[in-house]
Amino acid sequence: MAQRKERIDRGIKVRSDDVFVLTSWREMLYLAAPRVVPVVALFVLGLVAGPYWERVLISTCMFALLAISWDLLNSAGMVSLGQALFFGVGAYIAGTLNHYLGLPPGLTIPIATVGGGVLCTLALLPVLRLRGIYFAMVTLILPMMIERVIEATKIFGGTEGISGLTTLGNPHLEFWLAAVVVFVALFGFRRMIGSDYGLLLKGINDNDRAVMSAGMNIYQYKAQALFMASSVGAFAGAFMTHAYQFVGMPVFALDYSMIPIASVAVGGMGTLAGPMLGSFILVPMSELLRGLGGLRVVIYAVILVVFTVGLPEGIFHYLSRKYNQFERWVGVER
Amino acid sequence: MSKEVILQAENLSRYFGGVKAVDGVSFSLRRNEVLGVIGPNGSGKTTLANLLTGFVKPSKGKVIFEGQDITGLPPYKVADRGIARSFQMVKPFYQLPAFKNLNVALLSPRVRRLAGGRYGDRDAVAKDLLEEVGFERDSWVISHQAASLPHGYLKRLELAKCMALQPEVIVLDELFSGLSLAEVASLVPVIEKLVHQGKTLVMIEHRLKELFRIADRVLVLNFGQKIAEGEPAQVMEDPQVKGAYLGSEAEE
């Protein structure tokens, strides 16, 4: 019998554009694999990793959350150079509540998530009218400003920070919690971006004037997106505070703003999954290069350049395109 | 023609520093009327559109819509009350498929209110609207990413976006610019149909010939001031208008 090649997704796409009408296990597997495999892979990694790499995975998950938060903001037309703001505010809320009021992590993390989101949204509310680079500049400056305020006024332990905070208890539990939250955020926000609400956010990113002239209050939507993104960042900060049992000025460091952006550049913008993938490449790689001492940053930078020049669209876009073009042999009747 | 006045500008002015972009323009528009706004480049036509739709706040003067003062309202509230506009520089929602571009307007509080709290099948409504402005139904164009549409389609998309809002008044800022004669000819019936449905139009245009086929009245701007208003044929005979367009003869 003669054979020809056919794309696996063709049958699925022909039958419907949105609603999947699945007719075989093969098609179900085709759709489920890209979602299930990463989830299983991360949990298996967590099981086989030793204590050190388990810590690395936890902090990778937190950077992934910051990157997802960046991408979410960006898809609503807000470019952030200050993810450290969200991270740091969350970290300090959790740290101070735990240290001064003795609240357990089970309370401080949720309070820091919501409270951090509210505080950051209020702080950036006046500049929501600014677009592009102007908004970005403000986000860049705010965390630096807070850092200096803490240094100058010596509040919350000043330059020493606050140490000896409560842990979540079991390091395995920490990892599992981090992994679950990352995937909930990823799939949840991806679903949201695909909905009508996401359509409006994308519209604001493309042409905010046209959204306004369609009778929509864009500032309301931008503020909502900002709240969601900053809550995710604040959660990451609060979580790390308890994981490290310490909170101090470094939580406002530039690393927490730049690594998420580098992750987005490597992974691929606008997909949420790309930034997460980027973090899972960059953060562990940075740990692997630790043995190189001073050369670490150089090699890290070279790898970053290679990625961005070689795959400017991002790894995730490349992979998903290749996956969609996947072909199989089918029999042809003559 | 004794229909009610739907939109009224009173002594509308906008100054950018020392530049009087729009200077003391007054007019009133009756329901179902088509008002053409013409004038040389830089005469304040687009600023006038921005003033009417809230994108620019007036330095002086008032905009009155359906008897209510809407001066200084933000653009989304103006749109919500029923004044839609198109933009001269077409910028679609690039990432979205053509028909999804209309869903943004179809999701607006106004459309939901008019539909009695229900949205209905937005995709189907959007595709119907696109067909109305001249997209071929069932062709790839309708679901193609807006970023890759040719200029002619983008202009039609712009018009369809206005229609999606189910407005009372549509302000069209140079809808015909950059279109071929054939494309304009195919859009004219669409606009005539809108008029037939009872919409009120403000058309800012440079394509006078086509405009004069549609417009009931024409308002001529020059250096931000209204220099003439009236029926098309009569306005073009006005010496001041001739001067603005052709340049006045040197005074002797």
Coordinates of C-alpha atoms in Angstrom, one line a residue:
Chain A
M1 CA 0.0 0.0 0.0
A2 CA 1.2 3.5 -0.8
Q3 CA 1.9 5.9 2.0
R4 CA 2.1 9.6 2.4
K5 CA 2.9 11.9 5.3
E6 CA 0.2 13.7 7.2
R7 CA 0.4 16.1 10.1
I8 CA -1.0 14.6 13.2
D9 CA -2.8 17.8 14.2
R10 CA -4.6 18.1 10.9
G11 CA -7.5 15.9 11.7
I12 CA -8.0 17.7 15.0
K13 CA -7.9 21.2 13.4
V14 CA -10.2 20.3 10.5
R15 CA -12.9 19.1 12.7
S16 CA -13.0 22.2 14.9
D17 CA -11.1 25.3 15.7
D18 CA -11.7 25.6 19.4
V19 CA -13.6 22.6 20.7
F20 CA -11.6 19.5 20.4
V21 CA -13.4 16.5 19.0
L22 CA -11.1 13.7 19.7
T23 CA -11.5 10.4 17.9
S24 CA -8.6 8.4 19.0
W25 CA -6.2 7.7 21.8
R26 CA -3.4 8.9 19.6
E27 CA -5.0 12.3 19.2
M28 CA -5.6 12.6 22.9
L29 CA -2.0 11.7 23.6
Y30 CA -0.9 14.2 21.0
L31 CA -2.8 17.0 22.8
A32 CA -2.0 15.8 26.4
A33 CA 1.7 15.0 26.0
P34 CA 3.0 18.6 25.9
R35 CA 1.0 19.3 29.1
V36 CA 1.5 16.1 31.0
V37 CA 5.2 15.5 30.3
P38 CA 6.5 18.7 31.9
V39 CA 4.4 18.1 35.0
V40 CA 5.6 14.6 35.4
A41 CA 9.1 15.5 34.6
L42 CA 9.3 18.2 37.3
F43 CA 7.9 15.9 40.0
V44 CA 10.2 13.1 39.0
L45 CA 13.2 15.5 39.1
G46 CA 12.1 16.5 42.6
L47 CA 12.1 12.9 43.7
V48 CA 15.5 12.0 42.3
A49 CA 17.3 15.3 43.2
G50 CA 19.3 15.4 46.3
P51 CA 18.8 18.1 49.0
Y52 CA 21.0 20.6 47.2
W53 CA 19.3 20.3 43.8
E54 CA 15.9 20.2 45.5
R55 CA 16.7 23.7 46.8
V56 CA 17.8 24.8 43.3
L57 CA 14.5 23.5 41.9
I58 CA 12.5 25.4 44.5
S59 CA 14.2 28.7 43.6
T60 CA 13.9 27.8 39.9
C61 CA 10.1 27.5 40.5
M62 CA 10.1 30.9 42.1
F63 CA 12.0 32.5 39.2
A64 CA 9.5 30.8 36.9
L65 CA 6.7 32.5 38.8
L66 CA 8.4 35.8 38.4
A67 CA 8.9 35.2 34.7
I68 CA 5.2 34.1 34.3
S69 CA 4.2 37.3 36.1
W70 CA 6.4 39.4 33.7
D71 CA 4.9 37.8 30.7
L72 CA 1.4 38.3 32.0
L73 CA 2.1 42.0 32.5
N74 CA 3.6 42.2 29.1
S75 CA 0.6 40.7 27.4
A76 CA -1.4 43.6 28.9
G77 CA 1.0 46.1 27.4
M78 CA 3.0 46.8 30.6
V79 CA 6.8 46.2 30.4
S80 CA 8.3 45.7 33.8
L81 CA 11.9 46.1 34.7
G82 CA 11.1 45.7 38.4
Q83 CA 9.9 42.2 39.2
A84 CA 12.1 42.6 42.3
L85 CA 9.4 45.1 43.6
F86 CA 6.8 42.4 43.7
F87 CA 9.2 39.8 45.0
G88 CA 10.7 42.1 47.7
V89 CA 7.3 43.5 48.9
G90 CA 6.0 39.9 49.3
A91 CA 9.2 38.8 51.0
Y92 CA 9.1 41.7 53.5
I93 CA 5.4 41.3 54.3
A94 CA 5.9 37.6 55.1
G95 CA 9.1 38.2 57.0
T96 CA 7.8 41.0 59.2
L97 CA 4.5 39.3 60.0
N98 CA 6.4 36.2 61.0
H99 CA 9.1 37.9 63.0
Y100 CA 7.1 40.6 64.8
L101 CA 3.7 39.0 65.1
G102 CA 4.7 35.4 65.1
L103 CA 2.3 34.4 62.4
P104 CA 2.9 30.9 60.9
P105 CA 3.9 30.6 57.1
G106 CA 0.4 29.2 56.5
L107 CA -0.9 32.7 57.2
T108 CA 2.0 34.9 56.2
I109 CA 2.2 33.6 52.6
P110 CA -1.4 34.1 51.7
I111 CA -1.5 37.5 53.4
A112 CA 1.8 38.5 51.6
T113 CA 0.4 37.3 48.3
V114 CA -2.8 39.4 48.5
G115 CA -1.3 42.3 50.4
G116 CA 1.7 42.4 48.2
G117 CA -0.5 42.5 45.2
V118 CA -2.6 45.3 46.6
L119 CA 0.4 47.4 47.7
C120 CA 2.3 47.0 44.4
T121 CA -0.9 47.8 42.4
L122 CA -1.5 50.9 44.5
A123 CA 2.1 52.0 44.1
L124 CA 1.9 51.6 40.3
L125 CA -1.6 52.9 39.9
P126 CA -0.6 56.5 39.2
V127 CA 1.7 55.4 36.3
L128 CA -0.7 53.1 34.6
R129 CA -1.3 55.8 32.0
L130 CA 2.4 55.6 31.0
R131 CA 3.3 53.1 28.3
G132 CA 6.3 51.2 27.2
I133 CA 9.6 52.5 28.4
Y134 CA 8.1 55.1 30.7
F135 CA 6.2 52.5 32.7
A136 CA 9.3 50.4 32.7
M137 CA 11.5 53.1 34.2
V138 CA 9.2 53.6 37.1
T139 CA 9.2 49.9 37.9
L140 CA 13.0 49.8 37.7
I141 CA 13.3 52.6 40.2
L142 CA 10.8 51.6 42.8
P143 CA 12.6 48.5 44.2
M144 CA 15.9 50.5 44.3
M145 CA 14.2 53.2 46.2
I146 CA 12.7 50.9 48.8
E147 CA 16.1 49.3 49.2
R148 CA 17.7 52.7 50.0
V149 CA 14.8 53.6 52.4
I150 CA 15.4 50.4 54.4
E151 CA 19.1 51.1 54.5
A152 CA 18.7 54.7 55.6
T153 CA 15.9 54.2 58.1
K154 CA 17.1 50.9 59.5
I155 CA 13.6 49.6 59.6
F156 CA 12.9 45.8 59.5
G157 CA 16.5 45.0 60.6
G158 CA 18.1 47.5 58.2
T159 CA 21.1 46.2 56.3
E160 CA 21.2 43.1 58.5
G161 CA 17.7 41.9 57.5
I162 CA 15.6 39.6 59.7
S163 CA 16.9 36.0 60.2
G164 CA 15.6 33.0 62.0
L165 CA 12.2 32.9 60.4
T166 CA 10.0 29.9 60.5
T167 CA 10.4 27.3 57.8
L168 CA 7.6 25.4 56.1
G169 CA 8.9 22.4 57.9
N170 CA 9.7 19.6 55.5
P171 CA 12.0 20.5 52.4
H172 CA 10.1 18.0 50.3
L173 CA 6.9 19.7 51.2
E174 CA 8.4 23.0 50.1
F175 CA 9.3 21.5 46.7
W176 CA 5.9 20.0 46.1
L177 CA 4.1 23.1 47.1
A178 CA 6.4 25.2 44.8
A179 CA 5.9 22.9 41.9
V180 CA 2.1 22.7 42.3
V181 CA 1.8 26.5 42.5
V182 CA 4.0 27.0 39.4
F183 CA 1.8 24.7 37.3
V184 CA -1.5 26.1 38.7
A185 CA -0.3 29.6 37.8
L186 CA 0.9 28.5 34.4
F187 CA -2.2 26.6 33.3
G188 CA -4.5 29.0 35.0
F189 CA -3.1 32.1 33.4
R190 CA -2.8 30.4 30.0
R191 CA -6.4 29.6 30.2
M192 CA -7.2 33.1 31.1
I193 CA -5.1 34.5 28.2
G194 CA -7.1 32.3 25.9
S195 CA -10.4 33.6 27.2
D196 CA -12.3 36.7 26.2
Y197 CA -10.6 38.5 29.1
G198 CA -7.2 37.6 27.6
L199 CA -8.5 38.9 24.3
L200 CA -9.1 42.3 25.9
L201 CA -5.6 42.3 27.5
K202 CA -4.0 41.5 24.1
G203 CA -6.1 44.2 22.5
I204 CA -4.8 46.7 25.1
N205 CA -1.2 45.6 24.3
D206 CA -1.7 46.0 20.5
N207 CA -3.7 49.3 20.5
D208 CA -5.0 50.7 23.7
R209 CA -6.7 53.6 22.0
A210 CA -8.8 51.3 19.9
V211 CA -9.9 49.4 23.0
M212 CA -10.9 52.7 24.6
S213 CA -12.9 53.7 21.6
A214 CA -14.7 50.3 21.9
G215 CA -16.1 51.6 25.2
M216 CA -13.8 49.8 27.5
N217 CA -12.1 51.3 30.6
I218 CA -8.6 50.0 29.9
Y219 CA -7.2 51.3 33.2
Q220 CA -9.5 48.9 35.1
Y221 CA -8.2 46.0 33.1
K222 CA -4.6 47.0 33.4
A223 CA -5.0 47.4 37.1
Q224 CA -6.5 43.9 37.4
A225 CA -3.7 42.4 35.3
L226 CA -1.2 44.3 37.5
F227 CA -2.8 42.9 40.6
M228 CA -2.6 39.4 39.4
A229 CA 1.0 39.7 38.2
S230 CA 2.2 41.4 41.4
S231 CA 0.4 38.8 43.6
V232 CA 2.3 36.0 41.8
G233 CA 5.6 37.8 42.3
A234 CA 4.7 38.6 46.0
F235 CA 3.9 34.9 46.5
A236 CA 7.4 34.0 45.2
G237 CA 9.0 36.5 47.6
A238 CA 7.0 35.3 50.6
F239 CA 7.7 31.7 49.8
M240 CA 11.5 32.3 49.4
T241 CA 11.5 34.2 52.7
H242 CA 10.3 31.1 54.6
A243 CA 12.5 28.7 52.5
Y244 CA 15.6 30.7 53.3
Q245 CA 14.4 31.7 56.8
F246 CA 15.7 35.1 56.0
V247 CA 14.6 38.4 54.6
G248 CA 16.8 41.3 53.8
M249 CA 17.7 44.0 51.3
P250 CA 18.9 41.5 48.6
V251 CA 15.2 40.7 47.9
F252 CA 15.1 44.0 46.0
A253 CA 18.2 43.1 44.0
L254 CA 18.4 43.5 40.3
D255 CA 18.7 39.7 39.9
Y256 CA 15.0 39.3 40.6
S257 CA 14.1 41.7 37.8
M258 CA 16.7 40.6 35.2
I259 CA 16.6 36.8 35.4
P260 CA 12.9 36.7 34.7
I261 CA 13.4 38.9 31.6
A262 CA 16.3 36.8 30.5
S263 CA 14.0 33.7 30.9
V264 CA 11.4 35.3 28.8
A265 CA 13.9 36.1 26.1
V266 CA 15.3 32.6 26.1
G267 CA 11.9 30.9 26.4
G268 CA 9.7 32.9 24.2
M269 CA 7.4 35.9 24.9
G270 CA 3.6 35.8 25.1
T271 CA 3.2 32.1 25.9
L272 CA 3.7 32.0 29.7
A273 CA 5.0 28.5 29.2
G274 CA 8.1 29.9 27.4
P275 CA 9.2 32.1 30.3
M276 CA 8.8 29.1 32.6
L277 CA 10.9 26.9 30.3
G278 CA 13.5 29.7 30.2
S279 CA 13.8 29.8 33.9
F280 CA 14.2 26.1 34.1
I281 CA 17.1 26.4 31.7
L282 CA 18.8 29.5 33.1
V283 CA 18.6 29.1 36.8
P284 CA 19.9 25.5 37.1
M285 CA 22.6 26.4 34.5
S286 CA 23.7 29.3 36.6
E287 CA 24.1 26.8 39.5
L288 CA 26.1 24.3 37.3
L289 CA 28.5 27.1 36.3
R290 CA 29.1 28.0 39.9
G291 CA 32.4 25.9 39.9
L292 CA 33.9 28.2 37.3
G293 CA 34.3 31.1 39.7
G294 CA 34.9 34.4 38.0
L295 CA 34.3 33.1 34.5
R296 CA 30.8 32.1 35.5
V297 CA 29.2 35.3 34.4
V298 CA 31.1 35.4 31.1
I299 CA 30.0 31.9 30.1
Y300 CA 26.5 32.6 31.3
A301 CA 26.3 35.7 29.2
V302 CA 27.7 33.9 26.1
I303 CA 25.1 31.2 26.4
L304 CA 22.4 33.9 26.7
V305 CA 23.6 35.6 23.6
V306 CA 23.8 32.3 21.7
F307 CA 20.2 31.5 22.7
T308 CA 18.8 34.9 21.7
V309 CA 20.7 35.2 18.5
G310 CA 20.1 31.6 17.5
L311 CA 16.5 31.4 18.5
P312 CA 15.2 34.9 18.7
E313 CA 11.6 33.7 18.8
G314 CA 12.4 31.7 21.9
I315 CA 12.7 28.0 22.6
F316 CA 9.0 27.5 23.3
H317 CA 7.8 29.0 20.1
Y318 CA 10.3 26.9 18.2
L319 CA 9.4 23.7 20.0
S320 CA 5.6 24.2 19.6
R321 CA 6.0 24.9 15.9
K322 CA 8.0 21.8 15.4
Y323 CA 5.5 19.8 17.5
N324 CA 2.6 21.1 15.4
Q325 CA 4.5 20.1 12.2
F326 CA 5.0 16.5 13.5
E327 CA 4.1 14.1 10.7
R328 CA 3.2 10.5 10.6
W329 CA 2.9 8.0 7.7
V330 CA -0.6 7.1 6.7
G331 CA -1.8 4.6 4.1
V332 CA -3.3 5.9 0.9
E333 CA -5.8 4.0 -1.2
R334 CA -5.0 3.9 -4.8
Chain B
M1 CA -35.9 67.6 7.7
S2 CA -36.9 68.5 11.2
K3 CA -35.2 65.8 13.1
E4 CA -33.8 66.3 16.6
V5 CA -30.3 67.5 17.1
I6 CA -28.1 64.5 18.2
L7 CA -24.6 66.0 18.4
Q8 CA -23.7 69.6 19.0
A9 CA -20.4 71.4 19.2
E10 CA -20.4 74.8 20.9
N11 CA -17.4 77.1 20.3
L12 CA -15.1 74.0 20.5
S13 CA -11.5 75.0 20.8
R14 CA -8.2 73.2 21.4
Y15 CA -4.9 75.0 21.7
F16 CA -1.6 73.1 21.7
G17 CA 0.7 75.8 23.2
G18 CA 0.4 78.7 20.8
V19 CA -1.1 76.6 18.0
K20 CA -4.8 76.9 17.6
A21 CA -5.6 73.4 16.3
V22 CA -9.3 73.9 16.6
D23 CA -10.6 77.4 17.2
G24 CA -14.2 78.2 18.1
V25 CA -15.9 75.6 15.9
S26 CA -19.7 75.2 16.4
F27 CA -22.0 73.0 14.5
S28 CA -25.0 70.8 15.1
L29 CA -25.8 67.5 13.7
R30 CA -29.3 66.1 13.3
R31 CA -30.1 62.4 13.6
N32 CA -29.4 60.4 10.5
E33 CA -27.5 63.2 8.9
V34 CA -24.1 62.8 7.1
L35 CA -21.7 65.6 7.8
G36 CA -18.6 65.8 5.8
V37 CA -15.6 67.6 7.3
I38 CA -13.0 68.8 4.8
G39 CA -10.1 71.1 4.8
P40 CA -6.4 71.3 3.9
N41 CA -3.8 69.3 5.8
G42 CA -3.3 70.5 9.3
S43 CA -6.6 72.4 9.4
G44 CA -7.7 70.6 12.6
K45 CA -9.9 67.8 11.2
T46 CA -8.4 65.0 13.2
T47 CA -8.3 67.2 16.4
L48 CA -12.0 67.9 15.9
A49 CA -12.6 64.1 15.8
N50 CA -10.5 63.7 18.9
L51 CA -12.5 66.4 20.6
L52 CA -15.8 64.9 19.7
T53 CA -14.8 61.4 21.0
G54 CA -13.0 62.5 24.2
F55 CA -9.4 61.6 23.1
V56 CA -8.5 65.2 23.5
K57 CA -10.0 67.5 26.1
P58 CA -11.1 70.9 24.7
S59 CA -9.5 74.1 25.9
K60 CA -12.8 75.8 25.5
G61 CA -16.3 75.0 24.4
K62 CA -18.7 72.1 24.8
V63 CA -19.8 68.9 23.2
I64 CA -23.4 68.0 23.7
F65 CA -24.7 64.5 22.7
E66 CA -28.3 63.6 22.9
G67 CA -29.0 66.6 25.1
Q68 CA -26.3 65.8 27.6
D69 CA -23.0 67.6 28.1
I70 CA -20.2 65.1 27.4
T71 CA -17.3 67.5 27.4
G72 CA -14.3 66.1 29.1
L73 CA -15.6 62.6 29.5
P74 CA -12.9 59.9 28.9
P75 CA -13.0 58.2 25.5
Y76 CA -14.4 54.9 26.8
K77 CA -17.4 56.7 28.3
V78 CA -18.1 58.6 25.1
A79 CA -18.0 55.4 23.2
D80 CA -20.2 53.8 25.8
R81 CA -22.8 56.5 25.1
G82 CA -22.8 55.7 21.4
I83 CA -20.2 57.6 19.5
A84 CA -17.9 55.3 17.7
R85 CA -14.8 56.4 15.7
S86 CA -12.3 55.1 13.3
F87 CA -8.7 56.1 13.3
Q88 CA -6.8 57.6 10.4
M89 CA -3.7 55.5 11.1
V90 CA -5.1 52.0 11.0
K91 CA -3.7 49.9 13.8
P92 CA -5.6 46.6 14.2
F93 CA -5.1 44.3 17.1
Y94 CA -2.2 42.6 15.4
Q95 CA -2.0 39.4 17.3
L96 CA -5.7 38.6 16.9
P97 CA -7.4 37.0 13.9
A98 CA -9.4 39.5 11.8
F99 CA -12.8 38.6 13.2
K100 CA -11.6 38.5 16.8
N101 CA -10.7 42.2 16.3
L102 CA -14.4 42.9 16.5
N103 CA -14.9 40.8 19.6
V104 CA -13.2 43.5 21.6
A105 CA -16.1 45.9 20.8
L106 CA -18.6 43.1 21.0
L107 CA -17.5 42.5 24.6
S108 CA -18.1 46.1 25.6
P109 CA -20.7 47.0 28.3
R110 CA -22.7 48.9 25.7
V111 CA -23.2 46.0 23.4
R112 CA -24.1 43.7 26.3
R113 CA -26.6 46.3 27.5
L114 CA -28.2 46.6 24.1
A115 CA -28.4 42.8 23.8
G116 CA -30.2 42.7 27.1
G117 CA -27.4 41.3 29.2
R118 CA -26.5 38.5 26.8
Y119 CA -23.6 38.4 24.4
G120 CA -24.8 35.7 22.1
D121 CA -22.4 34.1 19.7
R122 CA -19.9 36.8 19.3
D123 CA -17.8 35.0 16.7
A124 CA -20.8 34.6 14.4
V125 CA -21.8 38.3 14.8
A126 CA -18.2 39.4 14.1
K127 CA -18.1 37.3 10.9
D128 CA -21.4 38.7 9.8
L129 CA -20.2 42.2 10.3
L130 CA -17.0 41.5 8.3
E131 CA -19.0 40.1 5.5
E132 CA -21.1 43.3 5.5
V133 CA -18.0 45.5 5.0
G134 CA -16.8 43.3 2.2
F135 CA -14.7 40.5 3.6
E136 CA -15.3 37.3 1.7
R137 CA -17.0 34.9 4.0
D138 CA -15.4 31.4 4.4
S139 CA -12.2 32.7 2.9
W140 CA -9.0 32.5 4.9
V141 CA -8.9 36.2 5.2
I142 CA -11.6 36.4 7.9
S143 CA -9.6 34.3 10.4
H144 CA -6.1 35.4 9.3
Q145 CA -4.0 37.3 11.8
A146 CA -4.8 41.0 11.4
A147 CA -1.1 41.9 11.2
S148 CA -0.8 40.4 7.8
L149 CA -4.0 41.9 6.2
P150 CA -3.5 44.4 3.3
H151 CA -4.4 48.0 3.8
G152 CA -7.8 47.8 2.1
Y153 CA -9.0 45.1 4.5
L154 CA -7.6 47.0 7.5
K155 CA -9.7 50.0 6.6
R156 CA -12.8 47.8 6.2
L157 CA -11.9 46.2 9.6
E158 CA -11.8 49.7 11.1
L159 CA -15.3 50.5 9.8
A160 CA -16.6 47.1 11.0
K161 CA -15.1 47.8 14.5
C162 CA -17.2 51.0 14.6
M163 CA -20.3 49.1 13.5
A164 CA -19.8 46.4 16.1
L165 CA -20.4 48.9 18.9
Q166 CA -23.9 49.6 17.5
P167 CA -23.4 53.3 17.9
E168 CA -25.7 56.3 17.2
V169 CA -23.0 58.4 15.7
I170 CA -19.9 57.2 13.8
V171 CA -16.9 59.5 13.3
L172 CA -14.9 58.3 10.4
D173 CA -11.4 59.8 10.2
E174 CA -10.3 59.5 6.5
L175 CA -11.8 56.1 5.9
F176 CA -11.1 56.3 2.2
S177 CA -7.5 57.4 2.4
G178 CA -5.1 55.1 0.7
L179 CA -7.8 53.0 -0.9
S180 CA -8.1 52.4 -4.7
L181 CA -11.1 53.8 -6.6
A182 CA -12.6 50.4 -6.8
E183 CA -12.2 49.8 -3.0
V184 CA -13.9 53.2 -2.3
A185 CA -16.6 52.4 -4.7
S186 CA -17.3 49.1 -2.9
L187 CA -17.4 50.9 0.5
V188 CA -19.8 53.6 -0.5
P189 CA -22.9 51.3 -0.5
V190 CA -21.9 50.1 2.9
I191 CA -21.9 53.6 4.2
E192 CA -25.2 54.3 2.4
K193 CA -26.7 51.3 4.2
L194 CA -25.5 52.6 7.5
V195 CA -27.3 55.9 6.8
H196 CA -30.4 53.9 5.7
Q197 CA -30.3 52.1 9.1
G198 CA -30.5 55.5 10.7
K199 CA -26.9 56.1 11.8
T200 CA -25.5 59.6 12.0
L201 CA -22.1 60.0 10.4
V202 CA -19.3 62.5 10.6
M203 CA -16.9 61.9 7.8
I204 CA -13.5 63.5 7.7
E205 CA -12.3 63.1 4.1
H206 CA -9.9 64.2 1.5
R207 CA -11.7 62.3 -1.3
L208 CA -14.2 65.0 -2.1
K209 CA -15.8 63.4 -5.1
E210 CA -16.9 60.3 -3.1
L211 CA -17.7 62.3 0.0
F212 CA -20.1 64.6 -1.9
R213 CA -22.1 61.6 -3.1
I214 CA -22.8 60.7 0.5
A215 CA -22.7 63.9 2.6
D216 CA -25.8 66.0 3.2
R217 CA -23.7 68.9 4.5
V218 CA -20.1 69.8 4.5
L219 CA -18.1 71.8 7.0
V220 CA -14.9 73.3 5.9
L221 CA -12.0 73.9 8.3
N222 CA -8.9 76.0 7.7
F223 CA -6.3 76.8 10.4
G224 CA -8.7 75.4 13.0
Q225 CA -11.6 77.7 12.1
K226 CA -14.8 76.9 10.4
I227 CA -14.8 78.9 7.1
A228 CA -17.9 77.5 5.5
E229 CA -20.8 75.1 6.1
G230 CA -23.6 74.0 3.8
E231 CA -24.5 71.8 1.0
P232 CA -21.5 70.4 -0.9
A233 CA -22.1 72.2 -4.3
Q234 CA -22.8 75.5 -2.6
V235 CA -19.8 75.2 -0.3
M236 CA -17.3 74.6 -3.1
E237 CA -18.4 77.8 -4.7
D238 CA -17.5 79.8 -1.6
P239 CA -14.5 82.0 -2.4
Q240 CA -12.9 81.4 1.0
V241 CA -13.0 77.6 0.4
K242 CA -11.5 78.0 -3.0
G243 CA -8.8 80.1 -1.5
A244 CA -8.1 77.5 1.2
Y245 CA -7.8 74.7 -1.3
L246 CA -6.3 76.4 -4.3
G247 CA -4.4 79.2 -2.6
S248 CA -5.8 82.7 -2.8
E249 CA -4.7 85.0 -5.5
A250 CA -2.2 87.7 -4.5
E251 CA -4.0 90.8 -3.5
E252 CA -3.5 93.7 -5.8

